[in-house]
mmCIF file of C-alpha atoms and ligand atoms in Angstrom:
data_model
loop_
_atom_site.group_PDB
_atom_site.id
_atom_site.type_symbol
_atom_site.label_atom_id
_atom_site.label_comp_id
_atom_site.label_asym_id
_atom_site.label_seq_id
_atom_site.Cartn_x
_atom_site.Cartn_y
_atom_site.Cartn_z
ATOM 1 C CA UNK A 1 23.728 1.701 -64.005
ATOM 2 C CA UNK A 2 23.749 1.230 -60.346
ATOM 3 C CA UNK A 3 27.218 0.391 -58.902
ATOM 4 C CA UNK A 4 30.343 -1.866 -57.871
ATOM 5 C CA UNK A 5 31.636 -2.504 -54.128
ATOM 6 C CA UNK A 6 35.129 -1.408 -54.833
ATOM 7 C CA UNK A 7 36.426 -1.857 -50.782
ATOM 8 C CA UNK A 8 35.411 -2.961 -47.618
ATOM 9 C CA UNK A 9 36.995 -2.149 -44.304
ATOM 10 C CA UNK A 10 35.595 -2.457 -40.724
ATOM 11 C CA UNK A 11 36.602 -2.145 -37.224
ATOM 12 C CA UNK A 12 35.727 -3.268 -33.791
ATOM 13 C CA UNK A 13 37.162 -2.547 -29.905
ATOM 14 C CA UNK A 14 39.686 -3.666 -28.658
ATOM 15 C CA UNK A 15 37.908 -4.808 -25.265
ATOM 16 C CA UNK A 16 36.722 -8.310 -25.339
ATOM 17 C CA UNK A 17 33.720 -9.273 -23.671
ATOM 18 C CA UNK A 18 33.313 -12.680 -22.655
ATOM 19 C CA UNK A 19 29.294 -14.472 -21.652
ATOM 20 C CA UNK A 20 31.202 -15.598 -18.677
ATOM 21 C CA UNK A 21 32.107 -12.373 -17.928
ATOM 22 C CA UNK A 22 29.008 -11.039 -18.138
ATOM 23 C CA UNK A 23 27.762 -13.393 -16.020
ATOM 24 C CA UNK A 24 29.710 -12.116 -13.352
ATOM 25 C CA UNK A 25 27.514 -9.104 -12.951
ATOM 26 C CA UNK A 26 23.840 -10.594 -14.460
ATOM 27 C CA UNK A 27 21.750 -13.546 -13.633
ATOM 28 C CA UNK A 28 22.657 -14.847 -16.973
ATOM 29 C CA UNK A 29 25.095 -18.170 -18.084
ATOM 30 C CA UNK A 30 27.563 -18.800 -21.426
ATOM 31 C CA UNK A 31 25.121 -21.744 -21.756
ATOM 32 C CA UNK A 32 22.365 -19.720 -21.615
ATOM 33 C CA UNK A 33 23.194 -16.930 -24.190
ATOM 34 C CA UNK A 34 25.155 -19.470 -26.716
ATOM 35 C CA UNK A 35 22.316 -21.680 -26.832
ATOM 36 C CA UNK A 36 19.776 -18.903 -27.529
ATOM 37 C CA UNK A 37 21.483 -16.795 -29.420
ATOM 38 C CA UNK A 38 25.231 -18.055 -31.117
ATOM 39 C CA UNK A 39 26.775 -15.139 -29.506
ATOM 40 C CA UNK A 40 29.852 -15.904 -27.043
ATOM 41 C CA UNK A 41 31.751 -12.713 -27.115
ATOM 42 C CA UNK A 42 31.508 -9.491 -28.111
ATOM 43 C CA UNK A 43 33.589 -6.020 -28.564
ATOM 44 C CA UNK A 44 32.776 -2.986 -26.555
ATOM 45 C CA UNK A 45 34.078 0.008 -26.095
ATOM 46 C CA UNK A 46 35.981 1.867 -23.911
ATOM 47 C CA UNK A 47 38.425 4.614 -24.601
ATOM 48 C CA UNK A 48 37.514 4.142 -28.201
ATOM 49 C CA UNK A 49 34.651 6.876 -29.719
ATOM 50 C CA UNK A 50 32.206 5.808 -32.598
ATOM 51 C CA UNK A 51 34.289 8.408 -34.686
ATOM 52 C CA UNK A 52 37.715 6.511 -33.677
ATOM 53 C CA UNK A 53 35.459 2.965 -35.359
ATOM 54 C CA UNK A 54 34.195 5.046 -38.296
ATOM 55 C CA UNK A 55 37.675 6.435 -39.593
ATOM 56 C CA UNK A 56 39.342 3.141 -38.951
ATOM 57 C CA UNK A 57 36.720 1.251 -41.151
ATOM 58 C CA UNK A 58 37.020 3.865 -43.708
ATOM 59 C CA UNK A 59 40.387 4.311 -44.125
ATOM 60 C CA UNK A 60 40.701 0.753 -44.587
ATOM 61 C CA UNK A 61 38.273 0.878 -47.251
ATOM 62 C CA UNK A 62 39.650 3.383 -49.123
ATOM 63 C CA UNK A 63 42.951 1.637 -49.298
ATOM 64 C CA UNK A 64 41.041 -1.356 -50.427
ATOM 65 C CA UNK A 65 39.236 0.137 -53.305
ATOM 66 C CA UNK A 66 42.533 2.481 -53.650
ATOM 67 C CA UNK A 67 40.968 5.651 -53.368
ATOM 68 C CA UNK A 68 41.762 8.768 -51.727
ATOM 69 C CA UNK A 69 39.729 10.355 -49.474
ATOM 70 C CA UNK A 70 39.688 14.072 -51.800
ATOM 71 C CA UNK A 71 38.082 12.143 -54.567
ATOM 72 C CA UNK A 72 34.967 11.134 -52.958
ATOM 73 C CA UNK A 73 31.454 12.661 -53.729
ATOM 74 C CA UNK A 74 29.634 11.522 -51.190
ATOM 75 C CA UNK A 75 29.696 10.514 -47.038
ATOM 76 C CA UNK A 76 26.931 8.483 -45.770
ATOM 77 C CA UNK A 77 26.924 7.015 -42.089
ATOM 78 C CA UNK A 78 24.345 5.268 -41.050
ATOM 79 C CA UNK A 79 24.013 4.977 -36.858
ATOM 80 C CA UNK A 80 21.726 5.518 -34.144
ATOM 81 C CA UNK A 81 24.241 6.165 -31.489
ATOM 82 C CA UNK A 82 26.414 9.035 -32.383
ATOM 83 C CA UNK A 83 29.078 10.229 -30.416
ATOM 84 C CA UNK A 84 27.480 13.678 -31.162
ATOM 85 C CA UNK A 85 24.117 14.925 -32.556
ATOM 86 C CA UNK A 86 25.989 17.731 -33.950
ATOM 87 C CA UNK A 87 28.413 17.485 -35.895
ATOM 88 C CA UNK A 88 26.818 14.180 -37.192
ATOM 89 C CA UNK A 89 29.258 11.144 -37.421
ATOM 90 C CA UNK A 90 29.368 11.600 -41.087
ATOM 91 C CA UNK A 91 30.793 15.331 -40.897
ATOM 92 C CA UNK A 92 33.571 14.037 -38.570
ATOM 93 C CA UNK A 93 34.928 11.043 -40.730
ATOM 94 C CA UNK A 94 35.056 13.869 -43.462
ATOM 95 C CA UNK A 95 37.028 15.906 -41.193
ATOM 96 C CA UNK A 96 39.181 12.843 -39.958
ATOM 97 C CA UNK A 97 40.280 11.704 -43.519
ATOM 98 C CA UNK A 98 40.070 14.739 -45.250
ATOM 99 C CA UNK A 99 37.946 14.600 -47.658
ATOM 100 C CA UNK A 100 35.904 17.246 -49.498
ATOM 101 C CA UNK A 101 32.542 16.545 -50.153
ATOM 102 C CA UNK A 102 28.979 16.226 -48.413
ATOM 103 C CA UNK A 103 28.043 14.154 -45.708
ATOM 104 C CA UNK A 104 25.141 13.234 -43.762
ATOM 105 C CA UNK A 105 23.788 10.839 -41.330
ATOM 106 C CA UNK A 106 20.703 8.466 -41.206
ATOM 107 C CA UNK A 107 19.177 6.269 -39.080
ATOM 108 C CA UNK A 108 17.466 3.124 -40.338
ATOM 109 C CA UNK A 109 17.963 1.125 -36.842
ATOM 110 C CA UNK A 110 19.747 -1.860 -38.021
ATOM 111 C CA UNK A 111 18.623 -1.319 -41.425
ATOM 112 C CA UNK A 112 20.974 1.205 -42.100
ATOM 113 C CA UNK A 113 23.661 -0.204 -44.244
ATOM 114 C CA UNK A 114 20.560 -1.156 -46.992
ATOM 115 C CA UNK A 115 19.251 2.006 -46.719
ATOM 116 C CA UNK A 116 22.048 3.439 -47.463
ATOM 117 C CA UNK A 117 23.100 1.111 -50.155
ATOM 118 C CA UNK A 118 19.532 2.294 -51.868
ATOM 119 C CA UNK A 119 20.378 6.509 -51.637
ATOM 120 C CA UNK A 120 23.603 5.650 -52.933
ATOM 121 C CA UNK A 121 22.145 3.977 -56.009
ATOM 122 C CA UNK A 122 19.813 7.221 -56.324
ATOM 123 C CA UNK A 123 23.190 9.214 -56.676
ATOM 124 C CA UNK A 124 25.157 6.900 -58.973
ATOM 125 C CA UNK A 125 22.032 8.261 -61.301
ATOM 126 C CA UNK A 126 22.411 11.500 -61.151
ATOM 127 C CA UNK A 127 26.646 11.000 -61.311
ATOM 128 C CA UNK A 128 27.499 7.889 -62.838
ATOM 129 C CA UNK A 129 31.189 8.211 -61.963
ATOM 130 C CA UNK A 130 30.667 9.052 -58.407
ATOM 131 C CA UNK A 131 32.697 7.318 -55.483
ATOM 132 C CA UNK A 132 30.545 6.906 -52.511
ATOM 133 C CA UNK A 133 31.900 6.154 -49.153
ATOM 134 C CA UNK A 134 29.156 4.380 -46.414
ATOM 135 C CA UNK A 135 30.011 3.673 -43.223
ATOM 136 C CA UNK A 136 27.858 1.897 -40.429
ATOM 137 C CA UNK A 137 28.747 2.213 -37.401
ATOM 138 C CA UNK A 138 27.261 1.878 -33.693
ATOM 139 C CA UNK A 139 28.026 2.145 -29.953
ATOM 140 C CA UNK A 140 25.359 -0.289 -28.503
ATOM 141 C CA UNK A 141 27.180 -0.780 -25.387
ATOM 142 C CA UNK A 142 25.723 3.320 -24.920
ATOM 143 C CA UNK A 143 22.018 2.645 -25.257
ATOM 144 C CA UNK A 144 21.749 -0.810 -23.567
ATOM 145 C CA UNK A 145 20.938 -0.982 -19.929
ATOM 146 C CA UNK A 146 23.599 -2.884 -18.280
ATOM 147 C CA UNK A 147 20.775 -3.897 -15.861
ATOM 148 C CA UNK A 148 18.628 -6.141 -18.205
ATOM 149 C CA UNK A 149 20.046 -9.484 -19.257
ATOM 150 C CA UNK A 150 17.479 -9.722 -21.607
ATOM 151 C CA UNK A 151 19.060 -7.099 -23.696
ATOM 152 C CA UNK A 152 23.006 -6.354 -22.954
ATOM 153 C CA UNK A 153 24.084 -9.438 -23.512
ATOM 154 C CA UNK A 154 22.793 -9.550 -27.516
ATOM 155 C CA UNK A 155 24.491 -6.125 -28.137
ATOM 156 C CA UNK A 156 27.791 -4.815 -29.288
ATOM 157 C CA UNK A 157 29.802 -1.815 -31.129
ATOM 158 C CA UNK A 158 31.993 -1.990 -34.446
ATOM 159 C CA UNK A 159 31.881 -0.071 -37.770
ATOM 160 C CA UNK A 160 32.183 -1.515 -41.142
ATOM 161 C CA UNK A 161 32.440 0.483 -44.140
ATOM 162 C CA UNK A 162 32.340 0.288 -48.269
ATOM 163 C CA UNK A 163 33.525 1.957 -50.741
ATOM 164 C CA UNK A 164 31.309 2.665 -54.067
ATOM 165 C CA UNK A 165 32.353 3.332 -57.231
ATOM 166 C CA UNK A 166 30.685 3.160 -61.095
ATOM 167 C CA UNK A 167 29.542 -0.184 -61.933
ATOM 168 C CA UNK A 168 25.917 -2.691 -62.465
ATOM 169 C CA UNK A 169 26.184 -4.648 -59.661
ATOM 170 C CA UNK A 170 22.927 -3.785 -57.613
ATOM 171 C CA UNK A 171 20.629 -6.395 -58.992
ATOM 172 C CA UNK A 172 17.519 -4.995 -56.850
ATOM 173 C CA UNK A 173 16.972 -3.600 -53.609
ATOM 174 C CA UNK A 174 14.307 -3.491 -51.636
ATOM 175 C CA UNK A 175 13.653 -1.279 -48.108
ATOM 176 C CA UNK A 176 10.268 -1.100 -45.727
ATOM 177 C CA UNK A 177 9.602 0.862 -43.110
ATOM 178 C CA UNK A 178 6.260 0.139 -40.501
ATOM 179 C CA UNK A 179 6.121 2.544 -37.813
ATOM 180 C CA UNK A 180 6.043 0.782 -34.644
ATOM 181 C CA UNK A 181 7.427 2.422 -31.546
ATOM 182 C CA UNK A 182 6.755 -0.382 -29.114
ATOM 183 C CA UNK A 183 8.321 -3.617 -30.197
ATOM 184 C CA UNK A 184 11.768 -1.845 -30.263
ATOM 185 C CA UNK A 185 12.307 1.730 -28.894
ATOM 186 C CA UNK A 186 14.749 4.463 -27.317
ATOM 187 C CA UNK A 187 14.150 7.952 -26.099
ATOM 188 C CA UNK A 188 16.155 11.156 -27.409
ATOM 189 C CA UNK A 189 17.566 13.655 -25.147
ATOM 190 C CA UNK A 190 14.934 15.012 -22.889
ATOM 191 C CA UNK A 191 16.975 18.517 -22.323
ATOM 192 C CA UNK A 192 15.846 21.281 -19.452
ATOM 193 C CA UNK A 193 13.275 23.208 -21.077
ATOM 194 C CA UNK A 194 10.941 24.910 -18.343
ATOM 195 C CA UNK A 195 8.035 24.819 -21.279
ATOM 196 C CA UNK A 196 8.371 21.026 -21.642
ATOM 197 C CA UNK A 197 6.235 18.633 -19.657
ATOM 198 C CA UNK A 198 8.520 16.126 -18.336
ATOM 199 C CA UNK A 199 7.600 12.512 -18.034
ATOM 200 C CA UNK A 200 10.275 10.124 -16.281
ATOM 201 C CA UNK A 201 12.793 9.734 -18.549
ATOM 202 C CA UNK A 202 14.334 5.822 -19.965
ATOM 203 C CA UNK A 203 17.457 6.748 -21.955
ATOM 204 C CA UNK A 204 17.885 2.931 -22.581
ATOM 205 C CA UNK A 205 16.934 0.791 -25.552
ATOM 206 C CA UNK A 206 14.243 -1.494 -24.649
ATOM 207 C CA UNK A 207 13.051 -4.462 -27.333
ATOM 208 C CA UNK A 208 10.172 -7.660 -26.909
ATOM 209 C CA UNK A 209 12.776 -9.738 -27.847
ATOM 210 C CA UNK A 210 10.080 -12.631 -29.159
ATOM 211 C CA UNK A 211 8.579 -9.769 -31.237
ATOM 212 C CA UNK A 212 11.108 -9.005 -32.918
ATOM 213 C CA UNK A 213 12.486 -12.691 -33.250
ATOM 214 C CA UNK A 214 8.973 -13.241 -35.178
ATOM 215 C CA UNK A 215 9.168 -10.194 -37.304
ATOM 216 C CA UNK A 216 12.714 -10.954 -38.198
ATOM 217 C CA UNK A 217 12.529 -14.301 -39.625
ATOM 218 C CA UNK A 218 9.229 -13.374 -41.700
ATOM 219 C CA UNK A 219 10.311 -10.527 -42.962
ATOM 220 C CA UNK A 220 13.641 -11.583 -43.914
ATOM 221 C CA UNK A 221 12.152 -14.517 -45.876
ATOM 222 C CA UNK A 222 9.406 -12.197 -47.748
ATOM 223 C CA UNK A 223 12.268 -9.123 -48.690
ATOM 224 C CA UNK A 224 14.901 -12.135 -49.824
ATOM 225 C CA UNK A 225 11.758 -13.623 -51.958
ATOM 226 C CA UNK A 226 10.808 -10.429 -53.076
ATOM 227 C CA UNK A 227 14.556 -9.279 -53.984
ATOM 228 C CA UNK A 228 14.843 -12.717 -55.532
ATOM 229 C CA UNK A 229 11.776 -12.638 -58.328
ATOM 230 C CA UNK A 230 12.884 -8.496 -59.016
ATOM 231 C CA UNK A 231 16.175 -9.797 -60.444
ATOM 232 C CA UNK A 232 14.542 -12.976 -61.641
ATOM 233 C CA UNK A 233 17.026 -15.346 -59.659
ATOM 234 C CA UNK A 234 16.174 -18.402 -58.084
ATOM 235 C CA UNK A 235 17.266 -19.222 -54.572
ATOM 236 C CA UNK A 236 19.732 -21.544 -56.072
ATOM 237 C CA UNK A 237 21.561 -18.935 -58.406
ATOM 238 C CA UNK A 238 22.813 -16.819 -54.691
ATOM 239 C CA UNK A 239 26.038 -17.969 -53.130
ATOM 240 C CA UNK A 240 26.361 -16.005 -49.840
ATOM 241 C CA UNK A 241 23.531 -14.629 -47.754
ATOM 242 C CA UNK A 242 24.568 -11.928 -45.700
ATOM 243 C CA UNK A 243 21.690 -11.996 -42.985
ATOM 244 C CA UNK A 244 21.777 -9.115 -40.360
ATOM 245 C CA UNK A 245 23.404 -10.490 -36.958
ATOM 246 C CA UNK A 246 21.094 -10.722 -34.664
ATOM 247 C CA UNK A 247 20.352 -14.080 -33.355
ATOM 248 C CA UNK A 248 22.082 -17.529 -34.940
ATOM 249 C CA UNK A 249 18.979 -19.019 -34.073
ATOM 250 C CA UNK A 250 17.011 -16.468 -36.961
ATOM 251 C CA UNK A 251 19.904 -17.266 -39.515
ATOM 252 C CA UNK A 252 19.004 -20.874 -39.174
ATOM 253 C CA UNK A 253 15.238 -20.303 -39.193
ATOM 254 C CA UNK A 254 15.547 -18.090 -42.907
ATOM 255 C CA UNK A 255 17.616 -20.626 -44.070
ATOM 256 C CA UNK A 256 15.672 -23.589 -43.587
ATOM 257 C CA UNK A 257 12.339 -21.255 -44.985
ATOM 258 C CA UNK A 258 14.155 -20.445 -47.923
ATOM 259 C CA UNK A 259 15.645 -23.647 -48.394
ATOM 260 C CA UNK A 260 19.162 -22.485 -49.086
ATOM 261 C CA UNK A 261 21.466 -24.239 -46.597
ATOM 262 C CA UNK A 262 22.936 -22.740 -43.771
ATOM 263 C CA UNK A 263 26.816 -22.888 -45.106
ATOM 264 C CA UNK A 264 25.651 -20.089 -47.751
ATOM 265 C CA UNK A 265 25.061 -17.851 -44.525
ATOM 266 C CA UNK A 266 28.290 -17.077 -42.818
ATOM 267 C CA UNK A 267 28.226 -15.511 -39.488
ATOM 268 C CA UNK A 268 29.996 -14.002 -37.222
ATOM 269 C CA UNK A 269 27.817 -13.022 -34.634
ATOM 270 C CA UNK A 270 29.791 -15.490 -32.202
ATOM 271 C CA UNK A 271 32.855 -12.891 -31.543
ATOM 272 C CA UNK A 272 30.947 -10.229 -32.990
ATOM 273 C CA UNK A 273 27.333 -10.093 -31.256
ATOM 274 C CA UNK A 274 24.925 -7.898 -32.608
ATOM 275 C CA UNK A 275 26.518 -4.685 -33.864
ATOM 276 C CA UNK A 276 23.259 -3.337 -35.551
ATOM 277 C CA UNK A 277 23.721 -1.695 -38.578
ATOM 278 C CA UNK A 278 27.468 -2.283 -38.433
ATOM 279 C CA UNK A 279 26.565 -5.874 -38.703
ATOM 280 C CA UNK A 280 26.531 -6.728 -42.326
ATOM 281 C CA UNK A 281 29.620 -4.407 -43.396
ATOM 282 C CA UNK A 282 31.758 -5.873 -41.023
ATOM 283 C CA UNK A 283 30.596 -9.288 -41.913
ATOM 284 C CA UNK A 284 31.375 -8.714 -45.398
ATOM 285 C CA UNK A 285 34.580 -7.171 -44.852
ATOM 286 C CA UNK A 286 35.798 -10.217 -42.926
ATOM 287 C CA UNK A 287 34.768 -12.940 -45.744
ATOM 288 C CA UNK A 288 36.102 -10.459 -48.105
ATOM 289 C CA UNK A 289 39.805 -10.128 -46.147
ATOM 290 C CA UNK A 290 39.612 -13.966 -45.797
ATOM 291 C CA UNK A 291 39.504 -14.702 -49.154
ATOM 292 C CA UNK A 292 35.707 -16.407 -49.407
ATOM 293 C CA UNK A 293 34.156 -13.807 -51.783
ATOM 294 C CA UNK A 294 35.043 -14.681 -55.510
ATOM 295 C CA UNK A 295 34.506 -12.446 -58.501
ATOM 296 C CA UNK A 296 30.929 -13.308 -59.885
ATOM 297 C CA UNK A 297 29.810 -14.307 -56.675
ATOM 298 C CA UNK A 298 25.798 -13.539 -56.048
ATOM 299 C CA UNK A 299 25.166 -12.432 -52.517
ATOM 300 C CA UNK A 300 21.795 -11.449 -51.218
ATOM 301 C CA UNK A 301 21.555 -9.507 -48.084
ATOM 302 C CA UNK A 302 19.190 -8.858 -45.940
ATOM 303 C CA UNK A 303 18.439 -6.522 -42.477
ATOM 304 C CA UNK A 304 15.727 -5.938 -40.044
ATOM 305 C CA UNK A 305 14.913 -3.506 -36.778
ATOM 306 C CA UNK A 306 13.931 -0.822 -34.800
ATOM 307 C CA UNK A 307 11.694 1.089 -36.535
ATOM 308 C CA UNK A 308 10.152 -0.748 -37.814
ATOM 309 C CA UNK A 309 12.592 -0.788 -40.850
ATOM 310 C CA UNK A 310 13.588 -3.840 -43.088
ATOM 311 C CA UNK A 311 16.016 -3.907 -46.303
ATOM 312 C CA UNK A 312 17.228 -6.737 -48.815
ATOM 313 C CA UNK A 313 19.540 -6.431 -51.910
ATOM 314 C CA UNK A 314 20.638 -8.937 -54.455
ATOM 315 C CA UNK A 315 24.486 -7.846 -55.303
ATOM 316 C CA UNK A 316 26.930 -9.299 -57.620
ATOM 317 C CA UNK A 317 30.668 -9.163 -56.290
ATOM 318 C CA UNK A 318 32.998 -7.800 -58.786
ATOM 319 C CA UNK A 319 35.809 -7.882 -55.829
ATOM 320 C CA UNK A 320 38.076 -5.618 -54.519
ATOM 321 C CA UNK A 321 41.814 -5.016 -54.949
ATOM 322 C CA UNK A 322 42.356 -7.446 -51.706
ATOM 323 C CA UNK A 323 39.718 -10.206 -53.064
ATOM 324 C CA UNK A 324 41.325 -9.945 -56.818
ATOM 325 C CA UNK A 325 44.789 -10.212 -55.166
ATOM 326 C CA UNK A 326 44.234 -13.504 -52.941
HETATM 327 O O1 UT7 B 1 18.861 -6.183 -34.223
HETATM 328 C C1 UT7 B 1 17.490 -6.511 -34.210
HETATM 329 C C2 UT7 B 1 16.973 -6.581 -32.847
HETATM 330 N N1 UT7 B 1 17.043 -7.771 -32.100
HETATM 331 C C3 UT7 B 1 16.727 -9.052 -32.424
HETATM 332 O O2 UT7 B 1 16.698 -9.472 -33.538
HETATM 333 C C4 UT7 B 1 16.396 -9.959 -31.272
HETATM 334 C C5 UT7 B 1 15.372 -10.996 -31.656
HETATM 335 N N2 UT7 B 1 14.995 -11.842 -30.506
HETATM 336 C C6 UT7 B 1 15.817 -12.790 -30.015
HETATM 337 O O3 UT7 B 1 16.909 -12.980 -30.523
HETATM 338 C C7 UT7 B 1 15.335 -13.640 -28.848
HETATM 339 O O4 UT7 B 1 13.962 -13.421 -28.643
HETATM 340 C C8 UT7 B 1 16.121 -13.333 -27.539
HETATM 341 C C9 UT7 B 1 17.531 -13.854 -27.648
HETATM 342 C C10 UT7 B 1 16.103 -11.845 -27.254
HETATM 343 C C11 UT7 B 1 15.463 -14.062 -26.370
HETATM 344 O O5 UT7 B 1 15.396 -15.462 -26.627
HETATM 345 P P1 UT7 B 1 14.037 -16.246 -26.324
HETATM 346 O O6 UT7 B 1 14.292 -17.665 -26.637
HETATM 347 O O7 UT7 B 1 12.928 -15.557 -27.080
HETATM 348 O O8 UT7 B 1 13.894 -16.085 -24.767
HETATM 349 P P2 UT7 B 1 12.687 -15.440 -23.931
HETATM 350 O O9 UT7 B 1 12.664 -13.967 -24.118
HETATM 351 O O10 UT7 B 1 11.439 -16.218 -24.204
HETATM 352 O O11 UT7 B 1 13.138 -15.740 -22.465
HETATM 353 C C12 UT7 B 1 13.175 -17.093 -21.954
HETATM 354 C C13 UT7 B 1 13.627 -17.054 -20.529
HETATM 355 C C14 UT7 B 1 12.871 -16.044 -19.680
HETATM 356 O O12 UT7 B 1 12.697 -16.613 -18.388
HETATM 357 P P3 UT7 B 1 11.315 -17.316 -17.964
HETATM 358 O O13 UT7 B 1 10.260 -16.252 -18.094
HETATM 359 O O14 UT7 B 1 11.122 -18.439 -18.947
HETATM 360 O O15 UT7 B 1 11.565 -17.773 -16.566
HETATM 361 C C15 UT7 B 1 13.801 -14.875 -19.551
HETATM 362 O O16 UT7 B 1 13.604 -14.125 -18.371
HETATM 363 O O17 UT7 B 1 14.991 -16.639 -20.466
HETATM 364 C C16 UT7 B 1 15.139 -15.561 -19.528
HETATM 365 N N3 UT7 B 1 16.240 -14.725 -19.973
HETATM 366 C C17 UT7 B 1 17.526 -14.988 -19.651
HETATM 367 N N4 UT7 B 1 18.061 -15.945 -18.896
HETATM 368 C C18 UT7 B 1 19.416 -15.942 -18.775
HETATM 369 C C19 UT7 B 1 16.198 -13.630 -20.771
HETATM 370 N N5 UT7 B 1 17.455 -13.170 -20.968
HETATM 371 C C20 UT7 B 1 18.285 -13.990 -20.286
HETATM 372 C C21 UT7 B 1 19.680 -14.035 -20.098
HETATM 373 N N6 UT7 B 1 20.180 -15.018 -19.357
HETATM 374 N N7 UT7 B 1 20.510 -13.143 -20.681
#
């Protein structure tokens, strides 16, 4: 018993950022940033909160999976930019859509939405009938310095969310963590405290781009392998690889590696950018409002990041009340 994805919803800004426009600030080009990375716009906020993201995803996906917010069991967000450490993001969507039940936050980088996917299963066995809301969500445009081309111009805010309910979909999941603080890193608060010994203080995100470029496309191949042989499918058998959105150029290297072809990973990092953990829910909740996902469908996914923390999951798509309606 694992379970089914009963509703997707997601949500982005409403401020569209164009590579030209960013250009008009950075030594950067649209030629440049297209041709190394897919990405051509992204969203980002500006009078919208992380919260505002979060409740919009999720009360989309409750309407989806037609569930109200009092019967859920169980909140997870997963973020690393919170509009506040206290209360977490989590705590707030509760508040915002009134539901009941407990919440919590985690951070898993861009891993987030797998990680979460894999507590969720641990709950569905200690309450089978449990309906689970996750919710991914992040604020990139917060931790980026607006400074360095090398990074702002790959990042980009949006929430996506799912709902869970009862079901054996989860084929097998699969999460790794390898503590690394140098490849991809950013500070916490520093706060005031006259005990603390203060070193100057970076409250930017700061990434070897190559680094992770070279982790990302091995370890994506090695979890999808892995995920692959635990629910004794072949590549052939998966329909749809959701691949975290990072780079279009890493979407193209997995799927030459793994010798599925590139139209079974849709993308939509081109209007989207890189929305870290956000990524994959939102992508899913667009191919799922657009009609692509049919009932039986295999999809694999499969995240990387900061951390460093990967996750993959082979998922069988039951479909929601908009997929079974289209
Ligand atoms: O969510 C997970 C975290 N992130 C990722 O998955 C990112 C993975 N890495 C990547 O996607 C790529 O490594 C990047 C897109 C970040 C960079 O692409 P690259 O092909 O590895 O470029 P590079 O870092 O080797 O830089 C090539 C050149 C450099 O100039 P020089 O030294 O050759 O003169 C950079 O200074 O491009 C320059 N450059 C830029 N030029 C114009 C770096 N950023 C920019 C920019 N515009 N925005």
């Amino acid at each position: 018993m694992s379970f089914s994805i009963s509703g997707t919803g997601s949500s982005l800004p409403r401020e569209i950022v164009t590579n030209q426009r960013l250009g008009s600030f950075l030594d950067t080009s649209d030629e440049w940033i297209k041709s190394r990375t897919g990405i051509q716009e992204r969203h980002v906020c500006t009078e919208e909160t992380l919260r505002d993201l979060s409740v919009n995803a999720a009360i989309d996906a409750l309407a989806d999976a037609g569930i109200e917010a009092a019967q859920l069991d169980l909140i997870i967000c997963s973020t690393i930019t919170p509009d506040h450490f206290v209360p977490s993001l989590s705590c707030e969507v509760q508040k915002a859509i009134g539901a009941l039940c407990p919440a919590f936050d985690i951070n898993a980088a861009c891993s987030g939405f797998l990680y979460a996917l894999d507590i969720a299963e641990g709950y569905f066995k200690k309450k089978k009938d449990s309906k689970i809301l996750i919710i991914s969500a992040d604020a990139m445009s917060k931790l980026v310095d607006w400074r360095d081309r090398s990074i702002c111009v790959l990042f980009a805010d949006g929430a996506g969310a799912v709902v869970l309910t009862q079901g054996n979909d989860l084929k097998a999941i699969k999460l790794t963590a390898k503590g690394d603080d140098q490849v991809i890193a950013a500070n916490g608060p520093q706060g005031n405290s006259p005990f603390a010994v203060m070193e100057p203080y970076d409250p930017f995100v700061r990434m070897s781009g190559q680094e992770v470029y070279r982790f990302a496309v091995s370890s994506s191949v090695r979890d999808l392998a892995n995920v692959l042989e635990m629910s004794n499918l072949q590549e052939g058998d998966i329909d749809i690889v959701l691949l975290h959105q990072a780079n279009a150029r890493i979407l193209e290297a997995v799927s030459a590696r793994m010798k599925i072809p590139q139209d079974k990973f849709p993308s939509n990092i081109a209007h989207c950018g890189n929305t870290s953990s956000a990524s994959i829910p939102i992508l899913l909740d667009e191919l799922n409002r657009a009609g692509k996902l049919k009932p039986g469908m295999m999809l694999a996914m499969s995240a990387f990041g900061g951390g460093l923390t990967t996750g993959a999951c082979i998922l069988r798509w039951q479909g929601t009340n908009l997929s079974n309606h289209q």
